[in-house]
CSV table of C-alpha atoms and ligand atoms in Angstrom, one decimal:
chain,number,residue,atom,x,y,z
A,612,MET,CA,-74.0,63.2,12.1
A,613,SER,CA,-77.4,61.6,12.7
A,614,LEU,CA,-77.2,58.2,14.3
A,615,GLN,CA,-79.8,56.7,12.0
A,616,GLY,CA,-78.3,53.9,9.9
A,617,LYS,CA,-74.8,54.2,11.5
A,618,VAL,CA,-72.8,51.4,13.0
A,619,ALA,CA,-71.4,51.5,16.5
A,620,LEU,CA,-69.1,49.1,18.3
A,621,VAL,CA,-69.3,49.3,22.1
A,622,THR,CA,-66.8,47.4,24.3
A,623,GLY,CA,-67.9,46.0,27.6
A,624,ALA,CA,-71.5,46.2,26.4
A,625,ALA,CA,-72.6,43.0,28.1
A,626,SER,CA,-73.2,44.8,31.4
A,627,GLY,CA,-73.8,48.0,33.2
A,628,ILE,CA,-73.0,51.3,31.4
A,629,GLY,CA,-71.9,49.7,28.1
A,630,GLU,CA,-75.1,47.7,27.9
A,631,GLN,CA,-77.2,50.9,28.4
A,632,VAL,CA,-75.1,52.7,25.8
A,633,ALA,CA,-75.7,50.0,23.3
A,634,ARG,CA,-79.4,50.0,24.0
A,635,GLN,CA,-79.6,53.8,23.6
A,636,LEU,CA,-77.7,53.8,20.4
A,637,ALA,CA,-79.9,51.0,19.0
A,638,GLN,CA,-83.0,53.0,20.0
A,639,ASP,CA,-81.5,55.9,18.0
A,640,GLY,CA,-81.2,53.8,14.9
A,641,THR,CA,-77.7,52.6,15.1
A,642,ALA,CA,-76.6,49.0,14.4
A,643,VAL,CA,-74.7,48.0,17.4
A,644,VAL,CA,-71.8,45.5,18.0
A,645,ILE,CA,-71.8,44.2,21.5
A,646,ALA,CA,-68.1,43.4,22.1
A,647,ASP,CA,-67.3,41.8,25.5
A,648,LEU,CA,-65.3,39.1,27.2
A,649,ASN,CA,-68.5,37.7,28.5
A,650,MET,CA,-70.0,36.2,25.3
A,651,ARG,CA,-73.0,34.7,27.0
A,652,ASN,CA,-74.2,38.1,28.4
A,653,ALA,CA,-73.2,39.8,25.1
A,654,GLN,CA,-75.4,37.4,23.1
A,655,ALA,CA,-78.3,38.0,25.6
A,656,VAL,CA,-78.0,41.8,25.1
A,657,ALA,CA,-77.8,41.5,21.3
A,658,ASP,CA,-80.8,39.1,21.3
A,659,SER,CA,-82.8,41.5,23.5
A,660,ILE,CA,-82.0,44.5,21.2
A,661,GLY,CA,-83.0,42.4,18.2
A,662,ALA,CA,-86.3,41.4,19.8
A,663,GLN,CA,-87.1,45.1,20.2
A,664,GLY,CA,-86.6,45.7,16.5
A,665,GLY,CA,-82.9,46.9,16.7
A,666,LYS,CA,-79.9,45.5,14.9
A,667,ALA,CA,-77.2,44.0,17.1
A,668,LEU,CA,-74.3,41.5,16.8
A,669,ALA,CA,-72.4,40.0,19.7
A,670,VAL,CA,-68.7,39.5,19.3
A,671,SER,CA,-66.3,37.9,21.7
A,672,MET,CA,-63.5,40.4,22.4
A,673,ASP,CA,-60.8,40.7,25.0
A,674,VAL,CA,-59.8,44.4,24.5
A,675,THR,CA,-56.3,43.7,25.7
A,676,SER,CA,-55.6,41.3,22.8
A,677,GLU,CA,-54.5,42.8,19.6
A,678,ASP,CA,-55.7,39.9,17.5
A,679,ALA,CA,-59.1,39.7,19.3
A,680,VAL,CA,-59.7,43.4,18.8
A,681,ASN,CA,-58.7,43.4,15.1
A,682,ALA,CA,-60.9,40.3,14.5
A,683,GLY,CA,-63.9,41.8,16.4
A,684,VAL,CA,-63.7,45.1,14.4
A,685,GLU,CA,-63.4,43.1,11.1
A,686,ALA,CA,-66.5,41.0,12.1
A,687,ALA,CA,-68.4,44.3,12.8
A,688,VAL,CA,-67.5,45.7,9.4
A,689,ASN,CA,-68.3,42.4,7.6
A,690,ALA,CA,-71.7,42.3,9.3
A,691,PHE,CA,-72.8,45.9,9.0
A,692,GLY,CA,-70.5,47.4,6.3
A,693,SER,CA,-68.7,50.1,8.3
A,694,ILE,CA,-67.9,51.4,11.7
A,695,ASP,CA,-69.0,55.0,12.4
A,696,VAL,CA,-68.9,55.1,16.2
A,697,LEU,CA,-66.6,53.5,18.7
A,698,VAL,CA,-67.4,53.5,22.4
A,699,SER,CA,-64.4,52.3,24.3
A,700,ASN,CA,-66.0,51.4,27.6
A,701,ALA,CA,-64.8,48.0,28.9
A,702,GLY,CA,-63.3,48.4,32.3
A,703,ILE,CA,-62.7,46.8,35.7
A,704,GLN,CA,-61.8,48.1,39.1
A,705,ILE,CA,-59.2,46.9,41.6
A,706,VAL,CA,-58.8,48.9,44.8
A,707,ASN,CA,-55.9,48.7,47.2
A,708,PRO,CA,-53.6,51.1,49.0
A,709,ILE,CA,-50.5,51.7,46.8
A,710,GLU,CA,-48.1,50.0,49.2
A,711,ASP,CA,-50.1,46.8,48.7
A,712,TYR,CA,-51.0,47.2,45.1
A,713,ALA,CA,-49.8,44.1,43.2
A,714,PHE,CA,-47.8,44.9,40.1
A,715,ALA,CA,-49.8,42.3,38.2
A,716,ASP,CA,-53.0,44.2,39.1
A,717,TRP,CA,-51.5,47.5,38.0
A,718,LYS,CA,-50.6,46.0,34.7
A,719,LYS,CA,-54.0,44.4,34.3
A,720,MET,CA,-55.7,47.7,35.0
A,721,LEU,CA,-53.6,49.7,32.5
A,722,ALA,CA,-54.0,46.9,29.9
A,723,ILE,CA,-57.8,46.9,30.0
A,724,HIS,CA,-58.3,50.6,30.2
A,725,LEU,CA,-55.5,52.0,28.1
A,726,ASP,CA,-54.3,49.2,25.8
A,727,GLY,CA,-57.9,48.4,25.2
A,728,ALA,CA,-58.6,52.1,24.2
A,729,PHE,CA,-55.6,52.2,22.0
A,730,LEU,CA,-56.2,48.9,20.2
A,731,THR,CA,-59.9,49.5,19.5
A,732,THR,CA,-59.2,53.1,18.4
A,733,ARG,CA,-56.5,52.0,16.0
A,734,ALA,CA,-58.6,49.2,14.5
A,735,ALA,CA,-61.7,51.3,14.2
A,736,ILE,CA,-60.1,54.5,13.0
A,737,ARG,CA,-58.5,52.8,10.0
A,738,HIS,CA,-62.1,52.0,8.8
A,739,MET,CA,-63.3,55.5,9.6
A,740,TYR,CA,-60.5,57.0,7.5
A,741,ALA,CA,-60.9,54.6,4.7
A,742,SER,CA,-64.6,55.2,4.4
A,743,GLY,CA,-64.1,58.9,3.9
A,744,LYS,CA,-67.0,59.5,6.3
A,745,GLY,CA,-65.1,60.0,9.5
A,746,GLY,CA,-66.8,59.0,12.7
A,747,ALA,CA,-67.0,59.5,16.5
A,748,ILE,CA,-64.9,57.9,19.2
A,749,ILE,CA,-66.0,58.1,22.8
A,750,TYR,CA,-63.9,56.9,25.7
A,751,MET,CA,-65.5,56.0,29.0
A,752,GLY,CA,-63.5,58.0,31.4
A,753,SER,CA,-64.7,58.8,34.9
A,754,VAL,CA,-64.8,61.7,37.4
A,755,HIS,CA,-61.5,60.0,38.1
A,756,SER,CA,-60.2,61.4,34.8
A,757,HIS,CA,-60.1,64.7,36.7
A,758,GLU,CA,-60.0,63.8,40.4
A,759,ALA,CA,-58.1,61.3,42.6
A,760,SER,CA,-59.4,59.0,45.3
A,761,LYS,CA,-57.6,56.8,47.8
A,762,LEU,CA,-57.0,53.2,46.9
A,763,LYS,CA,-57.4,53.8,43.1
A,764,SER,CA,-53.8,54.5,41.9
A,765,ALA,CA,-54.1,52.4,38.7
A,766,TYR,CA,-57.7,53.5,37.9
A,767,VAL,CA,-57.0,57.2,38.3
A,768,THR,CA,-53.8,56.9,36.3
A,769,ALA,CA,-55.6,55.1,33.5
A,770,LYS,CA,-58.7,57.4,33.4
A,771,HIS,CA,-56.4,60.5,33.3
A,772,GLY,CA,-54.5,58.8,30.5
A,773,LEU,CA,-57.7,58.6,28.4
A,774,LEU,CA,-57.9,62.4,28.3
A,775,GLY,CA,-54.5,62.5,26.6
A,776,LEU,CA,-55.4,59.8,24.1
A,777,ALA,CA,-58.7,61.5,23.2
A,778,ARG,CA,-56.9,64.8,22.6
A,779,VAL,CA,-54.3,63.2,20.3
A,780,VAL,CA,-57.0,61.3,18.4
A,781,ALA,CA,-59.0,64.6,18.1
A,782,LYS,CA,-56.0,66.3,16.5
A,783,GLU,CA,-55.0,63.4,14.2
A,784,GLY,CA,-58.6,62.5,13.4
A,785,GLY,CA,-59.8,66.1,12.8
A,786,PRO,CA,-58.8,66.3,9.1
A,787,HIS,CA,-60.5,62.9,8.5
A,788,GLY,CA,-63.7,63.9,10.2
A,789,VAL,CA,-63.1,61.8,13.2
A,790,ARG,CA,-64.1,63.3,16.6
A,791,ALA,CA,-62.9,62.0,20.0
A,792,ASN,CA,-64.3,62.8,23.4
A,793,VAL,CA,-64.4,61.4,26.9
A,794,VAL,CA,-67.5,60.9,29.0
A,795,CYS,CA,-66.8,61.0,32.7
A,796,PRO,CA,-69.4,59.5,34.9
A,797,GLY,CA,-69.7,59.8,38.7
A,798,PHE,CA,-70.7,56.6,40.6
A,799,VAL,CA,-73.3,54.5,38.8
A,800,ARG,CA,-74.8,51.4,40.5
A,801,THR,CA,-73.4,48.6,38.2
A,802,PRO,CA,-71.7,45.3,39.2
A,803,LEU,CA,-68.4,47.2,39.1
A,804,VAL,CA,-69.5,49.5,41.9
A,805,ASP,CA,-71.5,47.0,43.9
A,806,LYS,CA,-68.3,44.9,44.2
A,807,GLN,CA,-66.4,47.9,45.4
A,808,ILE,CA,-68.6,49.0,48.3
A,809,PRO,CA,-67.7,46.1,50.7
A,810,GLU,CA,-64.1,46.2,49.5
A,811,GLN,CA,-63.8,49.9,50.3
A,812,ALA,CA,-65.6,49.5,53.6
A,813,ARG,CA,-63.0,46.9,54.6
A,814,ALA,CA,-60.0,48.9,53.4
A,815,LEU,CA,-61.1,52.2,55.0
A,816,GLY,CA,-62.5,50.6,58.2
A,817,ILE,CA,-66.0,52.1,57.8
A,818,SER,CA,-69.5,50.8,57.1
A,819,GLU,CA,-70.9,50.2,53.6
A,820,ALA,CA,-73.5,52.9,54.2
A,821,GLU,CA,-70.6,55.3,55.0
A,822,VAL,CA,-68.8,54.3,51.8
A,823,VAL,CA,-71.9,55.3,49.8
A,824,ARG,CA,-72.6,58.5,51.7
A,825,ASN,CA,-69.2,59.8,52.7
A,826,VAL,CA,-67.0,58.4,49.9
A,827,MET,CA,-69.0,57.9,46.7
A,828,LEU,CA,-71.6,60.6,46.9
A,829,LYS,CA,-70.1,63.1,49.3
A,830,GLU,CA,-69.2,65.7,46.7
A,831,THR,CA,-72.5,65.5,44.6
A,832,VAL,CA,-75.0,68.3,44.9
A,833,ASP,CA,-77.8,66.0,45.9
A,834,GLY,CA,-76.4,62.7,47.2
A,835,GLU,CA,-77.7,60.9,44.2
A,836,PHE,CA,-76.1,58.2,42.1
A,837,THR,CA,-75.6,58.9,38.4
A,838,THR,CA,-77.6,56.4,36.2
A,839,ALA,CA,-76.4,54.3,33.3
A,840,ALA,CA,-79.2,56.0,31.3
A,841,ASP,CA,-77.7,59.5,32.1
A,842,VAL,CA,-74.4,58.3,30.8
A,843,ALA,CA,-75.9,56.6,27.7
A,844,ARG,CA,-77.8,59.8,26.7
A,845,THR,CA,-74.6,61.8,26.9
A,846,VAL,CA,-72.7,59.2,24.8
A,847,ALA,CA,-75.4,59.3,22.2
A,848,PHE,CA,-75.4,63.1,22.1
A,849,LEU,CA,-71.6,63.2,21.5
A,850,ALA,CA,-71.8,60.3,19.0
A,851,GLY,CA,-74.5,62.1,17.0
A,852,PHE,CA,-73.0,65.6,17.2
A,853,GLY,CA,-72.6,66.9,13.7
A,854,SER,CA,-69.3,68.8,13.7
A,855,ALA,CA,-65.8,69.1,15.2
A,856,ALA,CA,-67.1,71.9,17.4
A,857,LEU,CA,-67.1,69.2,20.1
A,858,THR,CA,-63.9,67.2,20.0
A,859,GLY,CA,-61.0,66.6,22.3
A,860,GLN,CA,-63.4,67.4,25.3
A,861,SER,CA,-64.5,65.6,28.4
A,862,VAL,CA,-68.0,65.8,29.7
A,863,VAL,CA,-68.6,65.1,33.4
A,864,VAL,CA,-71.9,63.4,34.2
A,865,SER,CA,-71.9,63.2,38.0
A,866,HIS,CA,-74.5,65.2,39.9
A,867,GLY,CA,-72.0,68.0,40.3
A,868,TRP,CA,-69.1,66.0,41.7
A,869,SER,CA,-66.1,67.7,40.1
A,870,MET,CA,-67.2,70.8,38.2
A,871,GLN,CA,-64.8,71.5,35.3
B,1057,NAD,P1,-69.5,46.5,34.6
B,1057,NAD,O1,-68.7,45.6,35.4
B,1057,NAD,O2,-71.0,46.5,34.8
B,1057,NAD,O3,-69.3,46.2,33.0
B,1057,NAD,C1,-68.0,46.1,32.5
B,1057,NAD,C2,-68.0,45.1,31.3
B,1057,NAD,O4,-66.7,45.1,30.7
B,1057,NAD,C3,-68.4,43.7,31.6
B,1057,NAD,O5,-69.4,43.2,30.7
B,1057,NAD,C4,-67.1,42.9,31.4
B,1057,NAD,O6,-67.2,41.6,30.9
B,1057,NAD,C5,-66.4,43.8,30.3
B,1057,NAD,N1,-64.9,43.6,30.3
B,1057,NAD,C6,-64.1,43.6,31.4
B,1057,NAD,N2,-62.8,43.3,30.9
B,1057,NAD,C7,-62.9,43.2,29.6
B,1057,NAD,C8,-61.9,43.0,28.6
B,1057,NAD,N3,-60.6,42.7,28.9
B,1057,NAD,N4,-62.4,42.9,27.3
B,1057,NAD,C9,-63.7,43.1,27.0
B,1057,NAD,N5,-64.6,43.3,27.9
B,1057,NAD,C10,-64.2,43.4,29.2
B,1057,NAD,O7,-68.9,47.9,34.7
B,1057,NAD,P2,-69.4,49.4,34.5
B,1057,NAD,O8,-69.6,50.0,35.8
B,1057,NAD,O9,-70.6,49.4,33.5
B,1057,NAD,O10,-68.2,50.1,33.8
B,1057,NAD,C11,-68.0,50.4,32.4
B,1057,NAD,C12,-67.0,51.5,32.3
B,1057,NAD,O11,-67.5,52.7,32.9
B,1057,NAD,C13,-65.6,51.2,32.8
B,1057,NAD,O12,-64.6,51.7,32.0
B,1057,NAD,C14,-65.6,52.0,34.1
B,1057,NAD,O13,-64.3,52.3,34.5
B,1057,NAD,C15,-66.5,53.2,33.7
B,1057,NAD,N6,-67.0,53.9,34.9
B,1057,NAD,C16,-67.9,53.3,35.7
B,1057,NAD,C17,-68.4,54.0,36.8
B,1057,NAD,C18,-69.4,53.4,37.7
B,1057,NAD,O14,-69.7,54.0,38.8
B,1057,NAD,N7,-70.0,52.2,37.5
B,1057,NAD,C19,-68.1,55.4,37.0
B,1057,NAD,C20,-67.2,56.0,36.1
B,1057,NAD,C21,-66.7,55.2,35.0
């Protein structure tokens, strides 16, 4: 499937990795729907893609709301005629040792990462099936889809869960030409990670430099952060891959942290 002329919906595309994914897909010829809670930033990203000659639409979407997801996907289809690629990327992080992890935080984490992935998949896949053209669904997993870290019970649980969802969607979607894969980044310097560095330093009783060196990048081959551009290129590759030779898989993009 070439990306030229396709339509992609990217959740959490007003910031960080999702924004870069949307920009990459637009550069590759895809009309992109920037779906995010933060409508102001989503509109700014859409305007900037438009100013560079791309096609983009900002939609307000809380991925945990069934109505908001269904409405956002309808708005995308009304604007651009179809939905060929879904990138389920919206996410947050809440770190705490499990004995102090608030139940409300646990539920919020699972709602955004897992309910969001389910609701956007269900809404988008109905259009992919109905069009007869199939499509590509990419979940933003993490190295934490394969590994565990202290303080991240809900995040690790949710990111592991996405592997299961992608495998089921790959099996159900296969006969309809829908592929599903998970991209698993290592640490990328986005607002989500910048917020975590002082929090982890406090929780682990170490300095922020030690968090970066000894926690975040310890297992990489070269002590380097992964970039949003690295992740975006991988998403675009999977989105544009032309057959079900690549489905139900996860691709780790992490400078060697966690080799599968
Ligand atoms: P970010 O904070 O820069 O961006 C996240 C975006 O998601 C924001 O624009 C936010 O408004 C949006 N969002 C949050 N809750 C939402 C909701 N309920 N509905 C709709 N949008 C919502 O974060 P990021 O680092 O770019 O993370 C994006 C994804 O990548 C997440 O799923 C995260 O778990 C994953 N990830 C990040 C890293 C990393 O190191 N940054 C590593 C691996 C995986």
